[in-house]
mmCIF file of C-alpha atoms in Angstrom:
data_model
loop_
_atom_site.group_PDB
_atom_site.id
_atom_site.type_symbol
_atom_site.label_atom_id
_atom_site.label_comp_id
_atom_site.label_asym_id
_atom_site.label_seq_id
_atom_site.Cartn_x
_atom_site.Cartn_y
_atom_site.Cartn_z
ATOM 1 C CA MET A 1 133.372 -68.229 226.370
ATOM 2 C CA PRO A 2 134.350 -66.489 223.153
ATOM 3 C CA GLY A 3 134.004 -67.249 219.507
ATOM 4 C CA ILE A 4 136.886 -67.095 217.060
ATOM 5 C CA ILE A 5 137.321 -64.945 213.948
ATOM 6 C CA LEU A 6 139.988 -65.486 211.297
ATOM 7 C CA ARG A 7 140.229 -62.760 208.650
ATOM 8 C CA ASN A 8 142.301 -63.251 205.492
ATOM 9 C CA VAL A 9 144.816 -65.450 207.313
ATOM 10 C CA SER A 10 147.737 -66.858 205.301
ATOM 11 C CA LYS A 11 150.776 -68.951 206.190
ATOM 12 C CA ASN A 12 153.701 -70.016 204.005
ATOM 13 C CA PHE A 13 156.506 -72.445 204.742
ATOM 14 C CA GLY A 14 159.173 -71.435 202.272
ATOM 15 C CA LYS A 15 157.635 -71.745 198.818
ATOM 16 C CA VAL A 16 154.744 -73.874 200.103
ATOM 17 C CA THR A 17 151.465 -72.104 200.869
ATOM 18 C CA ALA A 18 149.923 -74.006 203.777
ATOM 19 C CA VAL A 19 146.998 -71.627 204.389
ATOM 20 C CA ASN A 20 145.796 -69.320 201.642
ATOM 21 C CA ASP A 21 143.809 -66.228 202.658
ATOM 22 C CA ILE A 22 141.161 -67.994 204.730
ATOM 23 C CA SER A 23 138.350 -66.321 206.661
ATOM 24 C CA LEU A 24 136.207 -68.130 209.244
ATOM 25 C CA GLU A 25 133.782 -66.971 211.924
ATOM 26 C CA ILE A 26 133.218 -69.515 214.707
ATOM 27 C CA ALA A 27 130.365 -68.621 217.036
ATOM 28 C CA ASP A 28 130.524 -68.736 220.818
ATOM 29 C CA GLY A 29 129.941 -72.317 221.982
ATOM 30 C CA GLU A 30 130.227 -73.888 218.527
ATOM 31 C CA PHE A 31 131.977 -77.172 217.827
ATOM 32 C CA VAL A 32 133.758 -76.690 214.496
ATOM 33 C CA ALA A 33 135.684 -79.443 212.730
ATOM 34 C CA LEU A 34 138.483 -78.670 210.280
ATOM 35 C CA LEU A 35 138.349 -81.540 207.802
ATOM 36 C CA GLY A 36 140.407 -82.399 204.754
ATOM 37 C CA PRO A 37 143.161 -84.567 203.294
ATOM 38 C CA SER A 38 146.722 -84.590 204.635
ATOM 39 C CA GLY A 39 148.582 -81.355 203.894
ATOM 40 C CA CYS A 40 145.433 -79.241 203.439
ATOM 41 C CA GLY A 41 146.387 -76.782 206.211
ATOM 42 C CA LYS A 42 144.006 -77.791 209.003
ATOM 43 C CA THR A 43 146.655 -78.354 211.729
ATOM 44 C CA THR A 44 148.441 -75.150 210.701
ATOM 45 C CA ILE A 45 145.185 -73.235 211.252
ATOM 46 C CA LEU A 46 144.799 -74.783 214.703
ATOM 47 C CA ARG A 47 148.393 -73.943 215.643
ATOM 48 C CA MET A 48 147.931 -70.331 214.493
ATOM 49 C CA ILE A 49 144.835 -69.994 216.704
ATOM 50 C CA ALA A 50 146.853 -71.413 219.623
ATOM 51 C CA GLY A 51 149.803 -69.101 218.897
ATOM 52 C CA PHE A 52 152.321 -71.861 218.107
ATOM 53 C CA GLU A 53 152.618 -70.585 214.525
ATOM 54 C CA GLU A 54 152.623 -66.928 213.508
ATOM 55 C CA PRO A 55 150.631 -66.168 210.343
ATOM 56 C CA ASP A 56 152.229 -64.234 207.503
ATOM 57 C CA ASP A 57 149.131 -62.116 207.050
ATOM 58 C CA GLY A 58 145.636 -61.513 208.354
ATOM 59 C CA GLU A 59 144.002 -61.199 211.747
ATOM 60 C CA ILE A 60 142.863 -63.625 214.486
ATOM 61 C CA ILE A 61 140.377 -62.632 217.200
ATOM 62 C CA ILE A 62 139.413 -64.777 220.202
ATOM 63 C CA GLY A 63 136.415 -63.346 222.002
ATOM 64 C CA ASP A 64 137.001 -59.617 222.204
ATOM 65 C CA GLN A 65 140.813 -59.905 222.086
ATOM 66 C CA VAL A 66 142.851 -59.474 218.917
ATOM 67 C CA VAL A 67 145.553 -62.129 219.393
ATOM 68 C CA PHE A 68 147.202 -61.570 216.015
ATOM 69 C CA SER A 69 147.183 -58.755 213.478
ATOM 70 C CA ARG A 70 149.896 -58.251 210.888
ATOM 71 C CA ARG A 71 148.614 -54.774 210.059
ATOM 72 C CA LYS A 72 148.557 -53.652 213.718
ATOM 73 C CA GLY A 73 151.721 -55.522 214.714
ATOM 74 C CA ILE A 74 149.966 -57.628 217.374
ATOM 75 C CA PHE A 75 151.056 -61.122 218.452
ATOM 76 C CA VAL A 76 149.766 -62.437 221.776
ATOM 77 C CA PRO A 77 151.887 -65.407 222.968
ATOM 78 C CA PRO A 78 150.196 -68.810 223.512
ATOM 79 C CA GLY A 79 150.213 -68.578 227.304
ATOM 80 C CA ARG A 80 148.087 -65.423 227.256
ATOM 81 C CA ARG A 81 145.404 -66.605 224.811
ATOM 82 C CA ASN A 82 143.470 -68.673 227.377
ATOM 83 C CA VAL A 83 143.103 -71.656 225.062
ATOM 84 C CA GLY A 84 143.592 -75.335 225.853
ATOM 85 C CA MET A 85 145.055 -77.765 223.319
ATOM 86 C CA ILE A 86 145.145 -81.537 222.990
ATOM 87 C CA PHE A 87 147.893 -82.826 220.717
ATOM 88 C CA GLN A 88 147.757 -85.905 218.534
ATOM 89 C CA SER A 89 150.520 -87.499 220.637
ATOM 90 C CA TYR A 90 148.779 -86.418 223.921
ATOM 91 C CA ALA A 91 152.184 -84.970 225.102
ATOM 92 C CA LEU A 92 151.910 -86.483 228.585
ATOM 93 C CA TRP A 93 154.882 -86.675 230.979
ATOM 94 C CA PRO A 94 155.816 -90.377 231.408
ATOM 95 C CA HIS A 95 157.722 -89.779 234.675
ATOM 96 C CA LEU A 96 154.720 -88.116 236.365
ATOM 97 C CA THR A 97 151.558 -89.669 237.762
ATOM 98 C CA VAL A 98 148.140 -88.992 236.294
ATOM 99 C CA PHE A 99 147.456 -86.451 239.059
ATOM 100 C CA SER A 100 150.754 -84.640 238.447
ATOM 101 C CA ASN A 101 150.216 -84.558 234.673
ATOM 102 C CA ILE A 102 146.807 -82.953 235.107
ATOM 103 C CA ALA A 103 148.090 -80.519 237.747
ATOM 104 C CA PHE A 104 151.190 -79.510 235.780
ATOM 105 C CA GLY A 105 149.773 -76.348 234.168
ATOM 106 C CA LEU A 106 148.248 -75.158 237.422
ATOM 107 C CA GLU A 107 151.544 -75.616 239.251
ATOM 108 C CA ILE A 108 153.361 -73.567 236.594
ATOM 109 C CA ALA A 109 150.739 -70.847 237.110
ATOM 110 C CA ARG A 110 151.389 -70.986 240.897
ATOM 111 C CA VAL A 111 147.792 -71.821 241.755
ATOM 112 C CA PRO A 112 147.390 -72.561 245.512
ATOM 113 C CA ARG A 113 147.801 -76.238 246.412
ATOM 114 C CA ASP A 114 144.266 -76.648 247.778
ATOM 115 C CA GLU A 115 142.799 -75.150 244.611
ATOM 116 C CA ILE A 116 144.935 -77.477 242.473
ATOM 117 C CA ARG A 117 143.632 -80.492 244.405
ATOM 118 C CA ARG A 118 140.018 -79.335 243.989
ATOM 119 C CA ARG A 119 140.310 -78.676 240.248
ATOM 120 C CA VAL A 120 142.190 -81.892 239.504
ATOM 121 C CA GLN A 121 139.691 -83.991 241.451
ATOM 122 C CA ALA A 122 136.823 -82.347 239.559
ATOM 123 C CA ALA A 123 138.501 -83.086 236.209
ATOM 124 C CA LEU A 124 139.265 -86.678 237.216
ATOM 125 C CA GLU A 125 135.617 -87.224 238.118
ATOM 126 C CA MET A 126 134.351 -85.582 234.938
ATOM 127 C CA MET A 127 136.525 -87.905 232.828
ATOM 128 C CA GLN A 128 135.705 -90.896 235.090
ATOM 129 C CA ILE A 129 139.357 -91.703 235.872
ATOM 130 C CA GLN A 130 139.439 -90.832 239.587
ATOM 131 C CA ASP A 131 140.782 -94.308 240.400
ATOM 132 C CA LEU A 132 143.841 -93.746 238.161
ATOM 133 C CA GLU A 133 145.326 -90.634 239.782
ATOM 134 C CA ASP A 134 148.373 -92.435 241.269
ATOM 135 C CA ARG A 135 149.271 -94.398 238.128
ATOM 136 C CA TYR A 136 152.043 -93.493 235.690
ATOM 137 C CA ILE A 137 151.303 -92.871 232.019
ATOM 138 C CA ASN A 138 152.922 -96.096 230.778
ATOM 139 C CA GLU A 139 150.486 -98.016 232.991
ATOM 140 C CA LEU A 140 147.462 -96.658 231.086
ATOM 141 C CA SER A 141 145.645 -97.767 227.955
ATOM 142 C CA GLY A 142 145.338 -95.444 224.971
ATOM 143 C CA GLY A 143 141.801 -94.466 225.921
ATOM 144 C CA GLN A 144 142.853 -93.706 229.493
ATOM 145 C CA GLN A 145 145.742 -91.553 228.272
ATOM 146 C CA GLN A 146 143.282 -89.647 226.064
ATOM 147 C CA ARG A 147 141.085 -88.958 229.096
ATOM 148 C CA VAL A 148 144.106 -87.685 231.041
ATOM 149 C CA ALA A 149 144.980 -85.322 228.180
ATOM 150 C CA ILE A 150 141.420 -83.955 228.166
ATOM 151 C CA ALA A 151 141.421 -83.590 231.966
ATOM 152 C CA ARG A 152 144.705 -81.668 231.813
ATOM 153 C CA MET A 153 143.110 -79.257 229.357
ATOM 154 C CA LEU A 154 139.966 -78.854 231.462
ATOM 155 C CA VAL A 155 141.620 -77.892 234.767
ATOM 156 C CA THR A 156 143.045 -74.631 233.448
ATOM 157 C CA GLY A 157 139.535 -73.440 232.491
ATOM 158 C CA PRO A 158 140.364 -72.324 228.932
ATOM 159 C CA GLN A 159 137.915 -70.235 226.949
ATOM 160 C CA VAL A 160 138.547 -72.326 223.803
ATOM 161 C CA PHE A 161 139.304 -76.031 223.298
ATOM 162 C CA LEU A 162 141.651 -76.920 220.430
ATOM 163 C CA MET A 163 142.011 -80.609 219.479
ATOM 164 C CA ASP A 164 144.466 -81.911 216.884
ATOM 165 C CA GLU A 165 143.354 -85.388 215.706
ATOM 166 C CA PRO A 166 143.071 -86.556 219.326
ATOM 167 C CA LEU A 167 141.550 -89.968 218.497
ATOM 168 C CA SER A 168 143.799 -91.064 215.630
ATOM 169 C CA ASN A 169 145.934 -93.334 217.854
ATOM 170 C CA LEU A 170 142.967 -95.295 219.224
ATOM 171 C CA ASP A 171 141.353 -98.440 217.858
ATOM 172 C CA ALA A 172 137.884 -98.300 216.285
ATOM 173 C CA LYS A 173 135.881 -99.168 219.426
ATOM 174 C CA LEU A 174 137.764 -96.691 221.609
ATOM 175 C CA ARG A 175 137.356 -93.974 218.982
ATOM 176 C CA LEU A 176 133.592 -94.456 219.101
ATOM 177 C CA ASP A 177 133.587 -94.348 222.912
ATOM 178 C CA MET A 178 135.727 -91.194 223.003
ATOM 179 C CA ARG A 179 133.625 -89.457 220.358
ATOM 180 C CA ALA A 180 130.651 -89.937 222.662
ATOM 181 C CA GLU A 181 132.641 -88.603 225.636
ATOM 182 C CA ILE A 182 133.856 -85.527 223.735
ATOM 183 C CA LYS A 183 130.351 -84.753 222.461
ATOM 184 C CA ARG A 184 128.922 -85.115 225.981
ATOM 185 C CA LEU A 185 131.677 -82.883 227.356
ATOM 186 C CA HIS A 186 130.913 -80.171 224.817
ATOM 187 C CA ALA A 187 127.187 -80.386 225.567
ATOM 188 C CA ASP A 188 127.861 -80.075 229.308
ATOM 189 C CA LEU A 189 130.375 -77.212 229.133
ATOM 190 C CA GLY A 190 129.299 -75.325 225.988
ATOM 191 C CA THR A 191 132.890 -74.243 225.351
ATOM 192 C CA THR A 192 133.932 -73.162 221.859
ATOM 193 C CA CYS A 193 135.817 -76.062 220.278
ATOM 194 C CA VAL A 194 137.929 -76.388 217.125
ATOM 195 C CA TYR A 195 138.679 -79.978 216.192
ATOM 196 C CA VAL A 196 141.108 -81.122 213.473
ATOM 197 C CA THR A 197 140.482 -84.475 211.804
ATOM 198 C CA HIS A 198 140.910 -86.307 208.516
ATOM 199 C CA ASP A 199 138.070 -88.674 209.482
ATOM 200 C CA GLN A 200 134.768 -87.500 208.017
ATOM 201 C CA VAL A 201 132.742 -89.723 210.366
ATOM 202 C CA GLU A 202 134.289 -87.925 213.350
ATOM 203 C CA ALA A 203 133.507 -84.559 211.807
ATOM 204 C CA LEU A 204 129.926 -85.485 210.904
ATOM 205 C CA THR A 205 129.127 -86.950 214.326
ATOM 206 C CA LEU A 206 130.801 -84.296 216.498
ATOM 207 C CA ALA A 207 130.633 -80.916 214.795
ATOM 208 C CA THR A 208 127.918 -78.290 214.626
ATOM 209 C CA ARG A 209 129.678 -76.999 211.487
ATOM 210 C CA ILE A 210 132.506 -78.344 209.337
ATOM 211 C CA ALA A 211 135.100 -76.457 207.299
ATOM 212 C CA ILE A 212 136.319 -78.559 204.363
ATOM 213 C CA LEU A 213 139.853 -77.590 203.320
ATOM 214 C CA ASN A 214 141.967 -78.407 200.282
ATOM 215 C CA LYS A 215 145.396 -76.951 199.464
ATOM 216 C CA GLY A 216 145.035 -74.315 202.175
ATOM 217 C CA ILE A 217 141.666 -73.024 200.933
ATOM 218 C CA VAL A 218 138.264 -73.404 202.606
ATOM 219 C CA GLN A 219 136.073 -75.197 200.071
ATOM 220 C CA GLN A 220 132.867 -75.039 202.134
ATOM 221 C CA PHE A 221 131.898 -74.140 205.702
ATOM 222 C CA ALA A 222 128.482 -75.461 206.628
ATOM 223 C CA LYS A 223 126.415 -77.770 208.822
ATOM 224 C CA PRO A 224 127.244 -81.490 208.452
ATOM 225 C CA MET A 225 124.157 -82.569 206.495
ATOM 226 C CA GLU A 226 124.341 -79.532 204.225
ATOM 227 C CA LEU A 227 127.891 -80.546 203.304
ATOM 228 C CA TYR A 228 126.746 -84.090 202.654
ATOM 229 C CA ARG A 229 123.570 -83.338 200.698
ATOM 230 C CA VAL A 230 124.516 -80.070 198.950
ATOM 231 C CA PRO A 231 128.307 -79.965 198.399
ATOM 232 C CA ALA A 232 129.466 -76.609 197.045
ATOM 233 C CA ASN A 233 131.807 -78.179 194.482
ATOM 234 C CA LEU A 234 132.966 -81.525 193.130
ATOM 235 C CA PHE A 235 135.892 -81.739 195.556
ATOM 236 C CA VAL A 236 133.548 -81.618 198.554
ATOM 237 C CA ALA A 237 131.081 -83.980 196.854
ATOM 238 C CA ASP A 238 133.793 -86.559 196.184
ATOM 239 C CA PHE A 239 135.516 -86.137 199.571
ATOM 240 C CA MET A 240 132.371 -86.526 201.692
ATOM 241 C CA GLY A 241 130.761 -89.933 201.884
ATOM 242 C CA ASN A 242 131.797 -93.568 202.165
ATOM 243 C CA PRO A 243 131.339 -95.207 199.735
ATOM 244 C CA THR A 244 132.096 -92.255 197.508
ATOM 245 C CA ILE A 245 129.497 -90.462 195.463
ATOM 246 C CA ASN A 246 128.609 -91.458 191.892
ATOM 247 C CA ILE A 247 129.931 -88.821 189.457
ATOM 248 C CA LEU A 248 128.212 -88.893 186.065
ATOM 249 C CA HIS A 249 128.593 -86.847 182.896
ATOM 250 C CA GLY A 250 125.423 -85.338 181.522
ATOM 251 C CA THR A 251 123.885 -82.759 179.229
ATOM 252 C CA LEU A 252 121.388 -80.026 179.997
ATOM 253 C CA SER A 253 118.841 -79.407 177.276
ATOM 254 C CA GLU A 254 115.711 -77.287 177.585
ATOM 255 C CA GLY A 255 115.554 -77.669 181.342
ATOM 256 C CA ARG A 256 116.089 -81.422 181.313
ATOM 257 C CA LEU A 257 119.117 -83.439 182.347
ATOM 258 C CA VAL A 258 120.164 -86.420 180.250
ATOM 259 C CA LEU A 259 122.735 -88.590 182.017
ATOM 260 C CA GLU A 260 125.308 -89.768 179.515
ATOM 261 C CA GLY A 261 125.813 -93.521 179.144
ATOM 262 C CA LEU A 262 122.612 -94.467 180.935
ATOM 263 C CA GLY A 263 120.573 -95.141 177.829
ATOM 264 C CA GLU A 264 117.393 -93.111 177.554
ATOM 265 C CA LEU A 265 117.338 -92.176 181.213
ATOM 266 C CA GLU A 266 116.261 -88.576 181.648
ATOM 267 C CA VAL A 267 115.814 -86.702 184.900
ATOM 268 C CA PRO A 268 113.535 -83.642 184.682
ATOM 269 C CA PHE A 269 113.825 -80.885 187.282
ATOM 270 C CA ASP A 270 111.791 -77.722 187.537
ATOM 271 C CA LYS A 271 114.784 -75.907 189.033
ATOM 272 C CA LEU A 272 117.234 -76.718 186.230
ATOM 273 C CA PRO A 273 118.639 -73.739 184.310
ATOM 274 C CA LYS A 274 117.325 -73.450 180.773
ATOM 275 C CA ALA A 275 120.757 -73.051 179.185
ATOM 276 C CA GLY A 276 122.141 -76.244 177.651
ATOM 277 C CA GLY A 277 125.611 -77.723 177.757
ATOM 278 C CA ALA A 278 127.801 -80.388 179.311
ATOM 279 C CA VAL A 279 127.582 -80.783 183.103
ATOM 280 C CA ILE A 280 128.578 -83.181 185.879
ATOM 281 C CA ALA A 281 125.840 -84.842 187.931
ATOM 282 C CA THR A 282 126.317 -86.461 191.363
ATOM 283 C CA LEU A 283 124.218 -89.170 192.983
ATOM 284 C CA ARG A 284 124.810 -90.671 196.434
ATOM 285 C CA PRO A 285 124.903 -94.507 196.534
ATOM 286 C CA GLU A 286 121.831 -94.585 198.800
ATOM 287 C CA ASP A 287 119.937 -92.495 196.220
ATOM 288 C CA VAL A 288 120.193 -95.110 193.459
ATOM 289 C CA VAL A 289 116.834 -96.891 193.390
ATOM 290 C CA VAL A 290 117.010 -100.572 192.376
ATOM 291 C CA CYS A 291 114.062 -102.243 190.636
ATOM 292 C CA HIS A 292 113.863 -105.957 189.827
ATOM 293 C CA THR A 293 111.579 -105.214 186.884
ATOM 294 C CA ARG A 294 111.651 -102.331 184.453
ATOM 295 C CA GLU A 295 109.817 -99.260 185.731
ATOM 296 C CA PRO A 296 109.267 -95.847 184.141
ATOM 297 C CA GLY A 297 112.552 -93.893 184.162
ATOM 298 C CA SER A 298 114.699 -96.938 184.972
ATOM 299 C CA VAL A 299 117.475 -98.435 182.865
ATOM 300 C CA GLU A 300 118.987 -101.890 182.731
ATOM 301 C CA ALA A 301 122.195 -102.658 184.665
ATOM 302 C CA ARG A 302 124.142 -105.793 185.529
ATOM 303 C CA VAL A 303 125.473 -106.549 189.015
ATOM 304 C CA HIS A 304 129.279 -106.648 189.050
ATOM 305 C CA SER A 305 129.952 -107.320 192.735
ATOM 306 C CA VAL A 306 128.121 -107.561 196.057
ATOM 307 C CA LEU A 307 129.918 -106.343 199.204
ATOM 308 C CA PRO A 308 128.104 -107.030 202.502
ATOM 309 C CA THR A 309 129.360 -104.929 205.440
ATOM 310 C CA GLY A 310 126.913 -106.084 208.119
ATOM 311 C CA PRO A 311 124.604 -103.069 208.535
ATOM 312 C CA GLU A 312 124.372 -102.468 204.763
ATOM 313 C CA MET A 313 125.018 -103.973 201.340
ATOM 314 C CA ILE A 314 127.265 -102.212 198.818
ATOM 315 C CA VAL A 315 126.542 -103.218 195.212
ATOM 316 C CA ARG A 316 128.617 -102.275 192.163
ATOM 317 C CA ALA A 317 126.635 -102.422 188.926
ATOM 318 C CA LEU A 318 127.613 -101.864 185.282
ATOM 319 C CA CYS A 319 125.297 -99.766 183.184
ATOM 320 C CA ASN A 320 126.305 -99.140 179.548
ATOM 321 C CA GLY A 321 129.984 -98.988 180.473
ATOM 322 C CA ILE A 322 129.454 -96.878 183.599
ATOM 323 C CA THR A 323 130.004 -98.293 187.097
ATOM 324 C CA LEU A 324 127.405 -97.295 189.688
ATOM 325 C CA THR A 325 127.869 -97.713 193.430
ATOM 326 C CA ILE A 326 124.633 -98.580 195.239
ATOM 327 C CA ARG A 327 123.937 -98.729 198.979
ATOM 328 C CA GLU A 328 121.148 -101.066 200.058
ATOM 329 C CA SER A 329 119.832 -102.727 203.221
ATOM 330 C CA PRO A 330 121.579 -105.916 204.446
ATOM 331 C CA GLU A 331 118.530 -107.958 203.358
ATOM 332 C CA PHE A 332 118.970 -106.883 199.727
ATOM 333 C CA ASP A 333 119.315 -110.082 197.697
ATOM 334 C CA VAL A 334 121.202 -109.939 194.386
ATOM 335 C CA THR A 335 124.042 -111.972 192.886
ATOM 336 C CA PRO A 336 126.873 -111.122 190.456
ATOM 337 C CA ASP A 337 125.771 -110.924 186.790
ATOM 338 C CA GLN A 338 122.124 -110.529 187.789
ATOM 339 C CA VAL A 339 120.166 -108.034 185.683
ATOM 340 C CA ILE A 340 118.564 -105.201 187.657
ATOM 341 C CA TYR A 341 117.020 -101.844 186.762
ATOM 342 C CA VAL A 342 118.159 -98.586 188.309
ATOM 343 C CA LYS A 343 117.034 -94.982 188.500
ATOM 344 C CA PRO A 344 117.881 -91.926 190.611
ATOM 345 C CA ARG A 345 115.754 -91.188 193.645
ATOM 346 C CA GLN A 346 113.564 -88.203 192.844
ATOM 347 C CA GLY A 347 115.195 -84.912 193.835
ATOM 348 C CA ALA A 348 118.561 -86.474 194.755
ATOM 349 C CA VAL A 349 120.821 -85.291 191.928
ATOM 350 C CA ASN A 350 123.064 -82.214 192.138
ATOM 351 C CA ILE A 351 124.383 -80.522 188.992
ATOM 352 C CA TYR A 352 127.896 -79.039 188.655
ATOM 353 C CA ASP A 353 129.654 -76.970 186.022
ATOM 354 C CA GLU A 354 131.906 -79.278 184.013
ATOM 355 C CA ARG A 355 134.830 -76.815 183.836
ATOM 356 C CA SER A 356 134.875 -75.156 187.266
ATOM 357 C CA GLY A 357 133.319 -77.975 189.276
ATOM 358 C CA THR A 358 131.098 -75.502 191.150
ATOM 359 C CA LEU A 359 127.466 -76.196 192.029
ATOM 360 C CA VAL A 360 124.999 -75.124 189.338
ATOM 361 C CA CYS A 361 121.793 -76.526 190.758
ATOM 362 C CA ALA A 362 120.971 -78.272 194.052
ATOM 363 C CA CYS A 363 118.039 -80.528 193.313
ATOM 364 C CA VAL A 364 117.606 -82.053 196.780
#
């Protein structure tokens, strides 16, 4: 079961650069999510790994096989890369039964009939759809069709699983169920998996590492909680998290951070650089501490709106012209226009360069 290496891979469509000189190393058995907004290049990367798109430059290695190299003139066709792919549309044959859909690739490969029956039955049982083998695709729910698509991928025994937004057509409950099934499947099989999604919750819950992309460039490639707690730049900080992160202007002076617009609030950090100047500070909504009376380091704010979601309470508060988003427990009891006092949780602020947006100091 191989890993995957992409070295300086680029792809253009006319004048549009879809993928811009990216390099990634995916370890054997990893589950890597490619995450980013629409048009960031994540599906193009997946299709280049599969062989459905030919890069304009760079090199792609699957296991110990170079499947593409512009410099060496190598392009291994999709059928010889030993990868399995699930498409967003599932791409199932409506005129075939579930059994025939799953067996289709094996029949093309002229696998003996007894072996086909054994492999298909094993895949049906693994996906818990053995009672559906004689049904046609239009007789299945969306979740059942997704299971058939996964089973069809499994029977060929690919070395790498590639999944292109496979859950986007399902409702919220089914998405949660299928996330659990996909994670269990990866734990059982240990196969290298590359998973494209625009849903950060999917990426955070499924992946061992996540590559955040924007405009064809990898912004950060790291473990899920590292991306969430220590974003490498302001794009990643703003993209990750729901509700979105609080972005505040500030000034560094003699190793202290003064957050602009929050009165006399100062946040000292031993790790802050000594050099002064304008910076951007970020603070997750759950890291805003709310006090009902003034405490040292807190500043007055007024509740603007209260948004209960069930498992949590989202509060928007105005503080000297700045709007703060706060995440609290569902039992948190405040009302609009109520005066509260707020302060950052100790060690929860990250500092970014105002011009480049790159991380200056991780204070977590």
